[in-house]
Amino acid sequence: MIDLRTMTRDDRGLEVTLSGELDFFTAGQVELRLNELARAGHRNLILDVCGLSFCDSAGIDLFIRLNRRCRASGTRLLLCDVPPPVVKSMRVLGADRDLRLVVT
């Protein structure tokens, strides 16, 4: 199960929460909506992922592709409140070099 919710829109950008399990099966469920948000012209797309209970390489690959789409449209992608196990997986895969992580 994966849940994607828009929280706030303001001058800083759009904040979205993503919670549940992000894996091969659920990444496809949220990718289209995230791509729409990336192209919506916001200055920042802030993804609060503190509610992720699991994220495999398909989920991390989704974040990398989303980051590229955001850059192409002039939007900055920020991943906030990234759970430590997800940060560890991103570091192992080298994704933390491309993605902006805000760990609190």
CSV table of C-alpha atoms in Angstrom, one decimal:
chain,number,residue,atom,x,y,z
A,1,MET,CA,0.0,0.0,0.0
A,2,ILE,CA,1.2,3.5,-0.8
A,3,ASP,CA,-0.4,6.8,0.0
A,4,LEU,CA,0.4,10.2,-1.8
A,5,ARG,CA,-1.2,13.3,-0.4
A,6,THR,CA,-0.7,17.0,-1.2
A,7,MET,CA,-0.2,18.9,2.0
A,8,THR,CA,0.5,22.5,1.3
A,9,ARG,CA,1.1,24.9,-1.5
A,10,ASP,CA,2.8,28.2,-0.8
A,11,ASP,CA,5.5,30.5,-2.0
A,12,ARG,CA,8.1,27.9,-1.1
A,13,GLY,CA,6.5,25.3,-3.4
A,14,LEU,CA,4.4,22.2,-3.1
A,15,GLU,CA,4.7,19.8,-0.1
A,16,VAL,CA,3.6,16.2,-0.6
A,17,THR,CA,3.6,13.3,1.8
A,18,LEU,CA,4.4,9.8,0.7
A,19,SER,CA,3.8,6.9,3.1
A,20,GLY,CA,3.6,3.2,3.1
A,21,GLU,CA,5.8,0.8,1.1
A,22,LEU,CA,7.5,2.1,-2.1
A,23,ASP,CA,8.6,-0.9,-4.1
A,24,PHE,CA,8.4,-2.3,-7.7
A,25,PHE,CA,4.7,-2.6,-7.5
A,26,THR,CA,3.7,0.7,-5.8
A,27,ALA,CA,6.2,2.9,-7.6
A,28,GLY,CA,4.2,2.7,-10.7
A,29,GLN,CA,1.0,3.7,-8.8
A,30,VAL,CA,2.5,7.1,-7.7
A,31,GLU,CA,4.9,7.8,-10.6
A,32,LEU,CA,2.4,9.4,-12.9
A,33,ARG,CA,1.0,11.7,-10.3
A,34,LEU,CA,4.5,12.7,-9.1
A,35,ASN,CA,5.5,13.5,-12.7
A,36,GLU,CA,2.5,15.7,-13.1
A,37,LEU,CA,3.5,17.6,-9.9
A,38,ALA,CA,7.1,17.9,-11.2
A,39,ARG,CA,5.8,19.6,-14.4
A,40,ALA,CA,3.3,21.9,-12.5
A,41,GLY,CA,5.7,24.8,-12.4
A,42,HIS,CA,6.4,25.0,-8.6
A,43,ARG,CA,9.7,26.4,-7.5
A,44,ASN,CA,10.2,23.4,-5.1
A,45,LEU,CA,8.6,20.0,-4.9
A,46,ILE,CA,9.0,18.9,-1.3
A,47,LEU,CA,8.4,15.2,-0.6
A,48,ASP,CA,8.0,14.3,3.0
A,49,VAL,CA,8.8,10.6,3.1
A,50,CYS,CA,8.9,10.1,6.9
A,51,GLY,CA,6.0,7.7,6.5
A,52,LEU,CA,7.8,5.3,4.2
A,53,SER,CA,8.0,2.0,6.0
A,54,PHE,CA,9.9,0.4,3.1
A,55,CYS,CA,11.7,1.6,-0.1
A,56,ASP,CA,13.5,-0.8,-2.4
A,57,SER,CA,15.7,0.1,-5.5
A,58,ALA,CA,12.6,0.6,-7.6
A,59,GLY,CA,11.5,3.4,-5.3
A,60,ILE,CA,14.9,5.0,-5.2
A,61,ASP,CA,15.1,4.8,-9.0
A,62,LEU,CA,11.7,6.6,-9.1
A,63,PHE,CA,13.2,9.4,-7.0
A,64,ILE,CA,16.1,9.7,-9.3
A,65,ARG,CA,13.9,9.9,-12.4
A,66,LEU,CA,11.6,12.3,-10.7
A,67,ASN,CA,14.6,14.5,-9.8
A,68,ARG,CA,15.6,14.6,-13.5
A,69,ARG,CA,12.1,15.6,-14.5
A,70,CYS,CA,12.0,18.3,-11.9
A,71,ARG,CA,15.3,19.7,-13.1
A,72,ALA,CA,14.1,19.7,-16.7
A,73,SER,CA,11.1,21.8,-15.7
A,74,GLY,CA,13.0,24.2,-13.4
A,75,THR,CA,11.7,22.7,-10.2
A,76,ARG,CA,13.9,21.6,-7.3
A,77,LEU,CA,13.1,18.2,-5.6
A,78,LEU,CA,13.7,17.9,-1.9
A,79,LEU,CA,13.2,14.7,0.0
A,80,CYS,CA,12.5,15.5,3.6
A,81,ASP,CA,12.5,13.4,6.8
A,82,VAL,CA,14.0,10.5,5.0
A,83,PRO,CA,14.0,7.4,7.3
A,84,PRO,CA,17.5,6.2,8.2
A,85,PRO,CA,17.1,2.8,6.5
A,86,VAL,CA,16.1,4.6,3.2
A,87,VAL,CA,19.1,6.9,3.5
A,88,LYS,CA,21.4,3.9,4.0
A,89,SER,CA,20.0,2.3,0.8
A,90,MET,CA,20.4,5.5,-1.1
A,91,ARG,CA,24.0,5.8,0.0
A,92,VAL,CA,24.7,2.2,-1.0
A,93,LEU,CA,23.3,2.8,-4.4
A,94,GLY,CA,25.0,6.2,-4.8
A,95,ALA,CA,21.6,8.0,-5.2
A,96,ASP,CA,22.4,10.4,-2.4
A,97,ARG,CA,24.9,12.1,-4.8
A,98,ASP,CA,22.1,13.3,-7.1
A,99,LEU,CA,19.2,13.7,-4.6
A,100,ARG,CA,18.8,16.5,-2.1
A,101,LEU,CA,18.0,14.8,1.2
A,102,VAL,CA,16.9,16.6,4.3
A,103,VAL,CA,17.2,14.3,7.3
A,104,THR,CA,15.7,15.5,10.6
